[in-house]
mmCIF file of C-alpha atoms in Angstrom:
data_model
loop_
_atom_site.group_PDB
_atom_site.id
_atom_site.type_symbol
_atom_site.label_atom_id
_atom_site.label_comp_id
_atom_site.label_asym_id
_atom_site.label_seq_id
_atom_site.Cartn_x
_atom_site.Cartn_y
_atom_site.Cartn_z
ATOM 1 C CA MET U 1 -38.515 -86.840 -127.129
ATOM 2 C CA ARG U 2 -40.766 -84.032 -125.878
ATOM 3 C CA ILE U 3 -43.656 -85.528 -127.830
ATOM 4 C CA LEU U 4 -43.021 -88.943 -126.291
ATOM 5 C CA LEU U 5 -42.919 -87.435 -122.809
ATOM 6 C CA LEU U 6 -46.147 -85.589 -123.471
ATOM 7 C CA ILE U 7 -47.831 -88.779 -124.657
ATOM 8 C CA ALA U 8 -46.583 -90.636 -121.588
ATOM 9 C CA CYS U 9 -47.928 -87.918 -119.318
ATOM 10 C CA LEU U 10 -51.280 -87.953 -121.037
ATOM 11 C CA PHE U 11 -51.581 -91.708 -120.682
ATOM 12 C CA GLY U 12 -50.553 -91.437 -117.051
ATOM 13 C CA LEU U 13 -53.249 -88.862 -116.398
ATOM 14 C CA THR U 14 -55.850 -91.030 -118.099
ATOM 15 C CA ALA U 15 -54.948 -94.068 -116.022
ATOM 16 C CA ALA U 16 -54.921 -92.030 -112.825
ATOM 17 C CA SER U 17 -58.401 -90.666 -113.517
ATOM 18 C CA SER U 18 -60.001 -94.117 -113.576
ATOM 19 C CA PRO U 19 -60.554 -95.729 -110.153
ATOM 20 C CA THR U 20 -58.674 -98.915 -109.342
ATOM 21 C CA ILE U 21 -59.128 -101.467 -106.573
ATOM 22 C CA THR U 22 -57.560 -99.110 -104.024
ATOM 23 C CA TRP U 23 -60.673 -96.923 -104.217
ATOM 24 C CA TRP U 24 -62.430 -99.775 -102.435
ATOM 25 C CA ASP U 25 -59.957 -99.921 -99.559
ATOM 26 C CA THR U 26 -62.371 -97.965 -97.325
ATOM 27 C CA PRO U 27 -66.110 -98.689 -96.918
ATOM 28 C CA ARG U 28 -68.172 -97.287 -99.796
ATOM 29 C CA HIS U 29 -71.915 -96.698 -99.522
ATOM 30 C CA GLY U 30 -74.378 -95.956 -102.294
ATOM 31 C CA GLY U 31 -77.574 -96.911 -104.082
ATOM 32 C CA ASN U 32 -78.886 -98.821 -107.063
ATOM 33 C CA SER U 33 -80.264 -97.382 -110.295
ATOM 34 C CA PHE U 34 -82.513 -99.888 -112.051
ATOM 35 C CA ASN U 35 -84.501 -97.257 -113.901
ATOM 36 C CA GLY U 36 -86.317 -97.680 -117.172
ATOM 37 C CA THR U 37 -84.671 -94.541 -118.538
ATOM 38 C CA PRO U 38 -81.124 -93.220 -118.113
ATOM 39 C CA PRO U 39 -80.874 -91.156 -114.899
ATOM 40 C CA ASP U 40 -80.645 -87.431 -115.551
ATOM 41 C CA GLN U 41 -78.270 -85.009 -113.851
ATOM 42 C CA ALA U 42 -80.818 -84.219 -111.135
ATOM 43 C CA TRP U 43 -81.001 -87.920 -110.217
ATOM 44 C CA PHE U 44 -77.232 -88.266 -109.800
ATOM 45 C CA ASP U 45 -77.004 -84.937 -107.974
ATOM 46 C CA ALA U 46 -79.749 -85.996 -105.558
ATOM 47 C CA LEU U 47 -78.002 -89.260 -104.684
ATOM 48 C CA ALA U 48 -74.712 -87.430 -104.249
ATOM 49 C CA GLY U 49 -76.548 -84.883 -102.106
ATOM 50 C CA TYR U 50 -77.184 -87.626 -99.568
ATOM 51 C CA ARG U 51 -73.392 -88.159 -99.530
ATOM 52 C CA ALA U 52 -73.415 -91.471 -101.364
ATOM 53 C CA ASP U 53 -70.119 -92.636 -102.876
ATOM 54 C CA TRP U 54 -71.308 -94.812 -105.711
ATOM 55 C CA VAL U 55 -74.174 -96.125 -107.769
ATOM 56 C CA ARG U 56 -74.726 -99.619 -109.062
ATOM 57 C CA LEU U 57 -76.110 -98.879 -112.508
ATOM 58 C CA THR U 58 -77.935 -101.139 -114.912
ATOM 59 C CA PHE U 59 -78.732 -100.143 -118.480
ATOM 60 C CA THR U 60 -80.748 -103.225 -119.406
ATOM 61 C CA LYS U 61 -84.158 -101.562 -118.980
ATOM 62 C CA TRP U 62 -83.288 -98.598 -121.208
ATOM 63 C CA LYS U 63 -84.777 -98.392 -124.683
ATOM 64 C CA GLY U 64 -82.114 -99.233 -127.216
ATOM 65 C CA LYS U 65 -81.660 -99.210 -130.951
ATOM 66 C CA GLN U 66 -82.405 -102.942 -131.047
ATOM 67 C CA ARG U 67 -84.167 -105.379 -128.741
ATOM 68 C CA ASP U 68 -81.429 -105.708 -126.117
ATOM 69 C CA PHE U 69 -79.819 -102.441 -125.059
ATOM 70 C CA LEU U 70 -76.126 -102.256 -125.952
ATOM 71 C CA ILE U 71 -76.024 -105.973 -126.830
ATOM 72 C CA GLY U 72 -78.359 -105.798 -129.819
ATOM 73 C CA ASP U 73 -79.671 -109.356 -129.657
ATOM 74 C CA VAL U 74 -78.586 -111.691 -126.875
ATOM 75 C CA ALA U 75 -78.781 -114.629 -129.286
ATOM 76 C CA ASN U 76 -76.740 -112.906 -131.991
ATOM 77 C CA TYR U 77 -74.106 -110.641 -130.460
ATOM 78 C CA ARG U 78 -72.233 -108.719 -133.149
ATOM 79 C CA GLY U 79 -70.546 -105.987 -131.156
ATOM 80 C CA LEU U 80 -71.731 -103.073 -129.041
ATOM 81 C CA VAL U 81 -74.555 -100.960 -130.442
ATOM 82 C CA ALA U 82 -72.876 -97.599 -131.008
ATOM 83 C CA GLU U 83 -75.968 -95.475 -130.376
ATOM 84 C CA ASP U 84 -76.610 -97.252 -127.073
ATOM 85 C CA LEU U 85 -72.987 -96.902 -126.024
ATOM 86 C CA ALA U 86 -73.266 -93.144 -126.492
ATOM 87 C CA ILE U 87 -76.287 -93.093 -124.161
ATOM 88 C CA LEU U 88 -74.380 -95.078 -121.534
ATOM 89 C CA ARG U 89 -71.344 -92.816 -121.819
ATOM 90 C CA ALA U 90 -73.524 -89.754 -121.326
ATOM 91 C CA ALA U 91 -74.990 -91.270 -118.147
ATOM 92 C CA LEU U 92 -71.495 -92.007 -116.841
ATOM 93 C CA ASP U 93 -70.495 -88.427 -117.589
ATOM 94 C CA ARG U 94 -73.437 -87.201 -115.504
ATOM 95 C CA ALA U 95 -72.417 -89.453 -112.621
ATOM 96 C CA ASP U 96 -68.891 -88.101 -112.830
ATOM 97 C CA ARG U 97 -70.132 -84.517 -112.710
ATOM 98 C CA ALA U 98 -72.030 -85.406 -109.532
ATOM 99 C CA GLY U 99 -68.895 -86.890 -107.979
ATOM 100 C CA LEU U 100 -70.239 -90.449 -107.976
ATOM 101 C CA LYS U 101 -68.448 -93.626 -108.981
ATOM 102 C CA VAL U 102 -70.328 -96.254 -110.963
ATOM 103 C CA VAL U 103 -70.368 -100.037 -111.011
ATOM 104 C CA ILE U 104 -71.936 -101.228 -114.253
ATOM 105 C CA SER U 105 -74.293 -104.155 -113.700
ATOM 106 C CA PRO U 106 -76.149 -105.669 -116.678
ATOM 107 C CA LEU U 107 -79.262 -107.755 -116.113
ATOM 108 C CA SER U 108 -78.755 -109.506 -119.462
ATOM 109 C CA LEU U 109 -75.748 -110.998 -121.208
ATOM 110 C CA PRO U 110 -75.469 -112.738 -124.555
ATOM 111 C CA TRP U 111 -77.498 -115.958 -124.244
ATOM 112 C CA ASN U 112 -79.011 -114.859 -120.924
ATOM 113 C CA ARG U 113 -81.862 -112.375 -121.370
ATOM 114 C CA TRP U 114 -83.326 -110.863 -118.221
ATOM 115 C CA VAL U 115 -86.495 -112.751 -117.289
ATOM 116 C CA GLN U 116 -88.702 -109.640 -117.311
ATOM 117 C CA GLN U 117 -87.717 -108.996 -120.930
ATOM 118 C CA ASN U 118 -88.155 -112.633 -121.887
ATOM 119 C CA GLY U 119 -91.852 -113.205 -121.347
ATOM 120 C CA ASP U 120 -91.222 -113.933 -117.648
ATOM 121 C CA LYS U 121 -89.417 -117.115 -118.678
ATOM 122 C CA GLN U 122 -85.987 -117.955 -117.344
ATOM 123 C CA ASP U 123 -83.343 -117.806 -120.073
ATOM 124 C CA GLY U 124 -80.803 -120.404 -119.016
ATOM 125 C CA ARG U 125 -78.946 -120.854 -122.300
ATOM 126 C CA LEU U 126 -75.737 -119.363 -120.907
ATOM 127 C CA TRP U 127 -75.708 -122.091 -118.241
ATOM 128 C CA GLN U 128 -76.507 -124.926 -120.625
ATOM 129 C CA ASP U 129 -73.720 -124.668 -123.202
ATOM 130 C CA LYS U 130 -70.189 -123.383 -122.570
ATOM 131 C CA ALA U 131 -69.961 -122.419 -126.239
ATOM 132 C CA HIS U 132 -72.208 -119.462 -125.370
ATOM 133 C CA TRP U 133 -69.638 -118.125 -122.927
ATOM 134 C CA ALA U 134 -67.525 -116.792 -125.793
ATOM 135 C CA ASP U 135 -70.191 -114.244 -126.719
ATOM 136 C CA ALA U 136 -70.589 -113.104 -123.107
ATOM 137 C CA ALA U 137 -66.819 -112.732 -122.814
ATOM 138 C CA ALA U 138 -66.659 -110.825 -126.108
ATOM 139 C CA PHE U 139 -69.348 -108.427 -124.920
ATOM 140 C CA TRP U 140 -67.431 -107.629 -121.753
ATOM 141 C CA ARG U 141 -64.123 -107.323 -123.619
ATOM 142 C CA ASP U 142 -65.727 -104.825 -125.971
ATOM 143 C CA LEU U 143 -67.332 -102.843 -123.160
ATOM 144 C CA ALA U 144 -64.153 -102.777 -121.077
ATOM 145 C CA ARG U 145 -62.199 -101.511 -124.071
ATOM 146 C CA GLU U 146 -64.634 -98.601 -124.392
ATOM 147 C CA LEU U 147 -64.891 -97.701 -120.703
ATOM 148 C CA ALA U 148 -61.485 -98.598 -119.266
ATOM 149 C CA ASP U 149 -60.443 -94.994 -118.736
ATOM 150 C CA HIS U 150 -63.760 -93.401 -117.859
ATOM 151 C CA PRO U 151 -63.247 -91.551 -114.562
ATOM 152 C CA ALA U 152 -66.622 -92.610 -113.122
ATOM 153 C CA VAL U 153 -66.245 -96.355 -113.635
ATOM 154 C CA ALA U 154 -65.234 -98.116 -110.425
ATOM 155 C CA GLY U 155 -66.219 -101.643 -111.341
ATOM 156 C CA TYR U 156 -67.709 -104.133 -113.762
ATOM 157 C CA ASN U 157 -70.402 -106.298 -112.127
ATOM 158 C CA LEU U 158 -70.394 -109.102 -114.682
ATOM 159 C CA ILE U 159 -74.032 -110.194 -114.329
ATOM 160 C CA ASN U 160 -76.718 -109.282 -111.843
ATOM 161 C CA GLU U 161 -77.988 -112.191 -109.737
ATOM 162 C CA PRO U 162 -76.843 -115.174 -111.823
ATOM 163 C CA THR U 163 -78.756 -118.443 -111.433
ATOM 164 C CA PRO U 164 -76.718 -121.283 -112.966
ATOM 165 C CA GLU U 165 -78.056 -123.579 -110.237
ATOM 166 C CA LYS U 166 -81.742 -122.975 -110.948
ATOM 167 C CA GLY U 167 -83.415 -125.994 -112.484
ATOM 168 C CA PHE U 168 -80.246 -128.065 -112.285
ATOM 169 C CA GLY U 169 -80.645 -129.915 -109.031
ATOM 170 C CA LEU U 170 -79.655 -127.463 -106.310
ATOM 171 C CA PRO U 171 -82.530 -126.064 -104.230
ATOM 172 C CA GLU U 172 -82.178 -122.470 -103.087
ATOM 173 C CA HIS U 173 -80.637 -122.049 -99.613
ATOM 174 C CA SER U 174 -79.485 -125.655 -99.402
ATOM 175 C CA ASP U 175 -77.129 -126.623 -96.598
ATOM 176 C CA THR U 176 -73.421 -126.203 -97.234
ATOM 177 C CA LYS U 177 -72.710 -129.896 -97.822
ATOM 178 C CA THR U 178 -75.490 -130.167 -100.400
ATOM 179 C CA MET U 179 -74.168 -127.092 -102.203
ATOM 180 C CA ARG U 180 -70.611 -128.380 -102.251
ATOM 181 C CA ASP U 181 -71.678 -131.805 -103.468
ATOM 182 C CA TRP U 182 -73.674 -130.170 -106.268
ATOM 183 C CA TYR U 183 -70.716 -128.052 -107.299
ATOM 184 C CA ALA U 184 -68.389 -131.050 -107.293
ATOM 185 C CA ALA U 185 -70.770 -132.821 -109.675
ATOM 186 C CA ASN U 186 -71.109 -129.749 -111.929
ATOM 187 C CA ARG U 187 -67.571 -128.419 -111.844
ATOM 188 C CA GLY U 188 -66.243 -127.780 -115.332
ATOM 189 C CA THR U 189 -69.717 -127.726 -116.893
ATOM 190 C CA ALA U 190 -71.690 -124.748 -118.179
ATOM 191 C CA ARG U 191 -73.104 -124.370 -114.656
ATOM 192 C CA ASP U 192 -69.684 -123.698 -113.117
ATOM 193 C CA LEU U 193 -70.080 -120.045 -112.110
ATOM 194 C CA PRO U 194 -66.490 -119.480 -110.907
ATOM 195 C CA LEU U 195 -65.185 -120.932 -114.177
ATOM 196 C CA PHE U 196 -67.527 -118.709 -116.176
ATOM 197 C CA TYR U 197 -66.253 -115.704 -114.263
ATOM 198 C CA ARG U 198 -62.637 -116.705 -114.943
ATOM 199 C CA THR U 199 -63.420 -116.852 -118.651
ATOM 200 C CA VAL U 200 -64.980 -113.387 -118.710
ATOM 201 C CA ILE U 201 -62.316 -111.818 -116.493
ATOM 202 C CA ALA U 202 -59.596 -113.075 -118.841
ATOM 203 C CA ALA U 203 -61.388 -111.393 -121.745
ATOM 204 C CA ILE U 204 -61.763 -108.121 -119.840
ATOM 205 C CA ARG U 205 -58.085 -108.065 -118.924
ATOM 206 C CA GLU U 206 -57.175 -108.151 -122.607
ATOM 207 C CA ALA U 207 -58.680 -104.656 -122.813
ATOM 208 C CA ASP U 208 -58.522 -103.293 -119.268
ATOM 209 C CA ARG U 209 -55.907 -104.426 -116.774
ATOM 210 C CA ASP U 210 -57.037 -102.459 -113.751
ATOM 211 C CA THR U 211 -60.758 -101.774 -113.360
ATOM 212 C CA PRO U 212 -62.161 -103.886 -110.503
ATOM 213 C CA VAL U 213 -64.523 -106.712 -111.368
ATOM 214 C CA MET U 214 -67.473 -107.442 -109.083
ATOM 215 C CA LEU U 215 -68.707 -111.035 -108.867
ATOM 216 C CA ASP U 216 -72.214 -111.860 -107.657
ATOM 217 C CA ALA U 217 -72.722 -115.155 -105.863
ATOM 218 C CA GLY U 218 -75.088 -117.672 -107.432
ATOM 219 C CA TRP U 219 -78.773 -118.248 -106.748
ATOM 220 C CA TYR U 220 -79.685 -114.567 -107.195
ATOM 221 C CA ALA U 221 -76.534 -113.417 -105.386
ATOM 222 C CA ALA U 222 -77.621 -115.172 -102.198
ATOM 223 C CA ALA U 223 -75.481 -114.451 -99.163
ATOM 224 C CA ASP U 224 -75.085 -118.196 -98.544
ATOM 225 C CA ALA U 225 -74.156 -119.106 -102.128
ATOM 226 C CA PHE U 226 -70.424 -118.469 -101.783
ATOM 227 C CA ASP U 227 -70.388 -121.482 -99.466
ATOM 228 C CA TYR U 228 -69.741 -123.855 -102.364
ATOM 229 C CA TRP U 229 -66.985 -121.818 -104.020
ATOM 230 C CA PRO U 230 -63.626 -123.574 -103.519
ATOM 231 C CA GLY U 231 -61.910 -120.227 -102.972
ATOM 232 C CA PRO U 232 -61.253 -116.795 -104.438
ATOM 233 C CA LEU U 233 -60.417 -116.271 -108.084
ATOM 234 C CA GLU U 234 -56.896 -115.366 -109.125
ATOM 235 C CA ASP U 235 -57.306 -111.761 -110.298
ATOM 236 C CA ALA U 236 -55.973 -109.137 -107.881
ATOM 237 C CA SER U 237 -58.793 -106.620 -108.453
ATOM 238 C CA LEU U 238 -61.943 -108.508 -107.519
ATOM 239 C CA LEU U 239 -64.947 -107.722 -105.339
ATOM 240 C CA TYR U 240 -67.331 -110.420 -104.113
ATOM 241 C CA ALA U 241 -70.988 -109.390 -103.941
ATOM 242 C CA TYR U 242 -74.171 -110.692 -102.356
ATOM 243 C CA HIS U 243 -77.718 -109.371 -101.954
ATOM 244 C CA MET U 244 -79.998 -109.297 -98.936
ATOM 245 C CA TYR U 245 -83.765 -109.624 -99.070
ATOM 246 C CA GLU U 246 -84.063 -112.501 -96.628
ATOM 247 C CA PRO U 247 -86.435 -113.574 -95.341
ATOM 248 C CA TYR U 248 -87.897 -113.014 -98.802
ATOM 249 C CA GLU U 249 -91.283 -114.328 -97.697
ATOM 250 C CA ALA U 250 -91.525 -111.304 -95.398
ATOM 251 C CA THR U 251 -89.728 -108.496 -97.263
ATOM 252 C CA SER U 252 -91.099 -108.966 -100.782
ATOM 253 C CA ALA U 253 -94.025 -107.747 -102.862
ATOM 254 C CA PRO U 254 -96.051 -110.983 -102.515
ATOM 255 C CA ASN U 255 -96.131 -110.468 -98.750
ATOM 256 C CA LEU U 256 -97.565 -106.982 -99.173
ATOM 257 C CA ARG U 257 -100.484 -108.479 -101.114
ATOM 258 C CA ARG U 258 -101.398 -110.988 -98.406
ATOM 259 C CA ALA U 259 -104.488 -110.362 -96.287
ATOM 260 C CA ARG U 260 -102.271 -110.893 -93.250
ATOM 261 C CA PRO U 261 -98.648 -110.181 -94.203
ATOM 262 C CA VAL U 262 -95.931 -112.310 -92.656
ATOM 263 C CA PRO U 263 -94.419 -110.199 -89.862
ATOM 264 C CA TYR U 264 -90.828 -109.344 -89.089
ATOM 265 C CA PRO U 265 -89.431 -110.199 -86.637
ATOM 266 C CA GLY U 266 -91.065 -113.580 -86.402
ATOM 267 C CA PRO U 267 -91.170 -117.114 -87.812
ATOM 268 C CA VAL U 268 -90.791 -117.195 -91.596
ATOM 269 C CA ALA U 269 -90.391 -120.011 -94.117
ATOM 270 C CA PHE U 270 -86.814 -120.222 -95.367
ATOM 271 C CA GLY U 271 -84.899 -122.999 -97.077
ATOM 272 C CA GLY U 272 -87.651 -125.551 -96.531
ATOM 273 C CA LYS U 273 -87.895 -124.810 -92.812
ATOM 274 C CA THR U 274 -89.467 -122.264 -90.506
ATOM 275 C CA VAL U 275 -86.863 -119.904 -89.074
ATOM 276 C CA ASN U 276 -87.350 -117.222 -86.447
ATOM 277 C CA TRP U 277 -86.043 -114.124 -88.208
ATOM 278 C CA ASP U 278 -84.935 -111.187 -86.082
ATOM 279 C CA ARG U 279 -81.900 -108.926 -85.802
ATOM 280 C CA ALA U 280 -79.722 -111.819 -84.627
ATOM 281 C CA ALA U 281 -80.866 -114.065 -87.493
ATOM 282 C CA VAL U 282 -80.198 -111.299 -90.023
ATOM 283 C CA ALA U 283 -76.710 -110.815 -88.611
ATOM 284 C CA ALA U 284 -76.034 -114.559 -88.630
ATOM 285 C CA TYR U 285 -77.144 -114.914 -92.243
ATOM 286 C CA LEU U 286 -75.075 -111.936 -93.366
ATOM 287 C CA ALA U 287 -72.078 -113.475 -91.623
ATOM 288 C CA ARG U 288 -72.121 -116.399 -94.082
ATOM 289 C CA PRO U 289 -70.231 -114.700 -96.941
ATOM 290 C CA LEU U 290 -67.840 -113.149 -94.428
ATOM 291 C CA ALA U 291 -67.021 -116.540 -92.949
ATOM 292 C CA TRP U 292 -66.258 -117.784 -96.460
ATOM 293 C CA ALA U 293 -64.092 -114.717 -97.124
ATOM 294 C CA ASP U 294 -62.266 -115.026 -93.811
ATOM 295 C CA SER U 295 -61.507 -118.689 -94.463
ATOM 296 C CA HIS U 296 -59.742 -117.716 -97.693
ATOM 297 C CA GLY U 297 -57.987 -114.575 -96.512
ATOM 298 C CA ILE U 298 -60.226 -112.193 -98.447
ATOM 299 C CA PRO U 299 -60.365 -108.815 -96.663
ATOM 300 C CA ARG U 300 -63.683 -107.181 -95.784
ATOM 301 C CA SER U 301 -62.767 -104.362 -98.169
ATOM 302 C CA ARG U 302 -63.409 -106.778 -101.030
ATOM 303 C CA MET U 303 -66.915 -107.767 -99.876
ATOM 304 C CA VAL U 304 -69.992 -105.916 -101.127
ATOM 305 C CA ALA U 305 -73.666 -106.046 -100.203
ATOM 306 C CA GLY U 306 -74.697 -104.970 -103.687
ATOM 307 C CA GLU U 307 -78.430 -104.837 -102.954
ATOM 308 C CA PHE U 308 -80.691 -104.961 -99.940
ATOM 309 C CA GLY U 309 -84.187 -103.772 -99.232
ATOM 310 C CA CYS U 310 -87.803 -104.383 -98.317
ATOM 311 C CA MET U 311 -91.205 -103.255 -99.534
ATOM 312 C CA ARG U 312 -91.501 -99.742 -98.140
ATOM 313 C CA ARG U 313 -95.229 -100.088 -97.344
ATOM 314 C CA LEU U 314 -94.644 -102.973 -94.947
ATOM 315 C CA PRO U 315 -94.806 -101.492 -91.438
ATOM 316 C CA PHE U 316 -91.654 -103.259 -90.303
ATOM 317 C CA CYS U 317 -89.527 -102.087 -93.235
ATOM 318 C CA PRO U 318 -87.602 -99.361 -91.327
ATOM 319 C CA ALA U 319 -86.746 -101.808 -88.538
ATOM 320 C CA TYR U 320 -85.626 -104.413 -91.068
ATOM 321 C CA LEU U 321 -83.390 -101.912 -92.857
ATOM 322 C CA GLU U 322 -81.932 -100.893 -89.515
ATOM 323 C CA ASP U 323 -81.106 -104.508 -88.680
ATOM 324 C CA VAL U 324 -79.500 -105.154 -92.072
ATOM 325 C CA LEU U 325 -77.433 -101.975 -91.987
ATOM 326 C CA THR U 326 -76.327 -102.600 -88.421
ATOM 327 C CA ALA U 327 -74.918 -105.953 -89.536
ATOM 328 C CA LEU U 328 -73.289 -104.568 -92.686
ATOM 329 C CA ASP U 329 -71.680 -101.601 -90.966
ATOM 330 C CA GLY U 330 -70.522 -103.792 -88.116
ATOM 331 C CA ALA U 331 -68.719 -105.957 -90.655
ATOM 332 C CA GLY U 332 -67.178 -102.982 -92.453
ATOM 333 C CA VAL U 333 -68.333 -104.057 -95.923
ATOM 334 C CA HIS U 334 -69.420 -101.896 -98.847
ATOM 335 C CA TRP U 335 -73.125 -101.551 -99.560
ATOM 336 C CA ALA U 336 -75.668 -100.143 -102.007
ATOM 337 C CA PHE U 337 -79.337 -99.990 -101.075
ATOM 338 C CA TYR U 338 -82.113 -100.930 -103.474
ATOM 339 C CA ALA U 339 -83.220 -98.585 -104.902
ATOM 340 C CA PHE U 340 -82.967 -94.840 -105.438
ATOM 341 C CA ARG U 341 -85.764 -92.929 -107.194
ATOM 342 C CA GLU U 342 -86.861 -95.754 -109.467
ATOM 343 C CA ASP U 343 -89.124 -94.660 -112.307
ATOM 344 C CA VAL U 344 -90.859 -97.935 -113.193
ATOM 345 C CA TRP U 345 -91.487 -99.419 -109.732
ATOM 346 C CA ASP U 346 -92.133 -97.750 -106.403
ATOM 347 C CA GLY U 347 -91.867 -100.759 -104.094
ATOM 348 C CA MET U 348 -88.502 -99.893 -102.551
ATOM 349 C CA ASP U 349 -88.381 -96.163 -103.265
ATOM 350 C CA TYR U 350 -88.079 -95.217 -99.597
ATOM 351 C CA GLU U 351 -88.302 -91.460 -100.124
ATOM 352 C CA LEU U 352 -91.977 -92.028 -101.012
ATOM 353 C CA GLY U 353 -92.743 -93.071 -97.444
ATOM 354 C CA GLY U 354 -95.007 -95.876 -96.283
ATOM 355 C CA GLY U 355 -98.172 -95.197 -98.263
ATOM 356 C CA PRO U 356 -99.430 -95.589 -101.825
ATOM 357 C CA VAL U 357 -98.324 -93.124 -104.477
ATOM 358 C CA PRO U 358 -100.836 -90.844 -106.216
ATOM 359 C CA TRP U 359 -101.895 -91.758 -109.730
ATOM 360 C CA ARG U 360 -99.920 -88.874 -111.201
ATOM 361 C CA HIS U 361 -96.749 -90.703 -110.168
ATOM 362 C CA TRP U 362 -97.176 -93.134 -113.056
ATOM 363 C CA ASP U 363 -97.596 -90.348 -115.588
ATOM 364 C CA ALA U 364 -94.625 -88.380 -114.255
ATOM 365 C CA PRO U 365 -92.685 -90.412 -111.649
ATOM 366 C CA PHE U 366 -90.460 -87.557 -110.568
ATOM 367 C CA SER U 367 -93.298 -85.056 -110.149
ATOM 368 C CA VAL U 368 -94.078 -86.546 -106.734
ATOM 369 C CA PRO U 369 -91.914 -84.879 -104.070
ATOM 370 C CA ARG U 370 -89.236 -87.072 -102.559
ATOM 371 C CA GLY U 371 -87.181 -86.563 -99.454
ATOM 372 C CA PRO U 372 -86.426 -87.909 -95.969
ATOM 373 C CA THR U 373 -89.033 -90.301 -94.559
ATOM 374 C CA PRO U 374 -89.077 -92.840 -91.702
ATOM 375 C CA GLN U 375 -88.598 -95.554 -94.329
ATOM 376 C CA PHE U 376 -85.478 -93.881 -95.716
ATOM 377 C CA GLU U 377 -84.069 -92.778 -92.374
ATOM 378 C CA PRO U 378 -81.881 -95.848 -91.620
ATOM 379 C CA ILE U 379 -80.112 -95.272 -94.956
ATOM 380 C CA ARG U 380 -80.108 -91.468 -94.938
ATOM 381 C CA ARG U 381 -78.653 -91.287 -91.435
ATOM 382 C CA ARG U 382 -75.720 -93.496 -92.310
ATOM 383 C CA LEU U 383 -74.944 -91.705 -95.543
ATOM 384 C CA ALA U 384 -75.021 -88.357 -93.730
ATOM 385 C CA ALA U 385 -72.638 -89.629 -91.059
ATOM 386 C CA LYS U 386 -69.907 -90.537 -93.519
ATOM 387 C CA PRO U 387 -66.615 -88.748 -92.743
#
């Protein structure tokens, strides 16, 4: 009997150490790690030092034993790669030591290789044949079984910025009626994102009953792409996520390369029209997923702005970040800025300021001093003000 009680206590302690959906009952603020190498302890400690709560972590860029980290080969999934899993576990341990929670967010799944690792060609096989869903579900079942009780893991973000609509008849940022008509015509097919999510969630729950699952909207997690979803999914531990880089024509790298960059605020091409983007337009656009959530009784504590940002060298970037964060904090949603101390791209590494980086940055990315800058201030100030 004493042995049974001891076992029960041990299992109880394990379950209690892993965050559940209640961890998300209050607003959580953090950053993204999309690094090419696993973040070291100094990286996690630095993010925690700004008083962040969590990190949205992808492992897809890390060098693995085989072509696709942890997966092996997206076209031939045969179980988790043990050596890669050990690397991921070690990173999660470092996050835990820093006091950070982690949402795991792969860029690739079986039959859906990340475009930048696929010769810059979109890999749409996952959205073309429902038979491929079984491998994606198996991958997540296997990963959930391994990480269910890890104290740092606060969520599984099933796939970063899915695009089942792309190339299948639905233009980006279509009006709501067009989106709903498209979904009605594609419901039940391999392009049915809510149905895909249901399939994967069911597989995860075979191994892990409690860890929250984060669901990105379609069309690169666009804030307007929940408009066509008929409603929430049935699982009780879900988070609904969207990203914010709109107006993309102004905030993105191509704009930085223009002889005369598109300004913000100002008129910007969006959804086939010219829209005057300013603080009010940002707030109105970010209200779209909240209107969908409100119409279905989904609380704000289940809504997440999983990424947002702008090219740090654009002169308006601090003002844009201020406008986005004002809208997000006013809504009381969770957020994670893109990105913190990225080692393979400096475009949205706000601690580097508003100028170019020295050449030595590319030989040793973390040799260049980082710290508070005007570009980082809208984020830093809010993290510092957390109770």
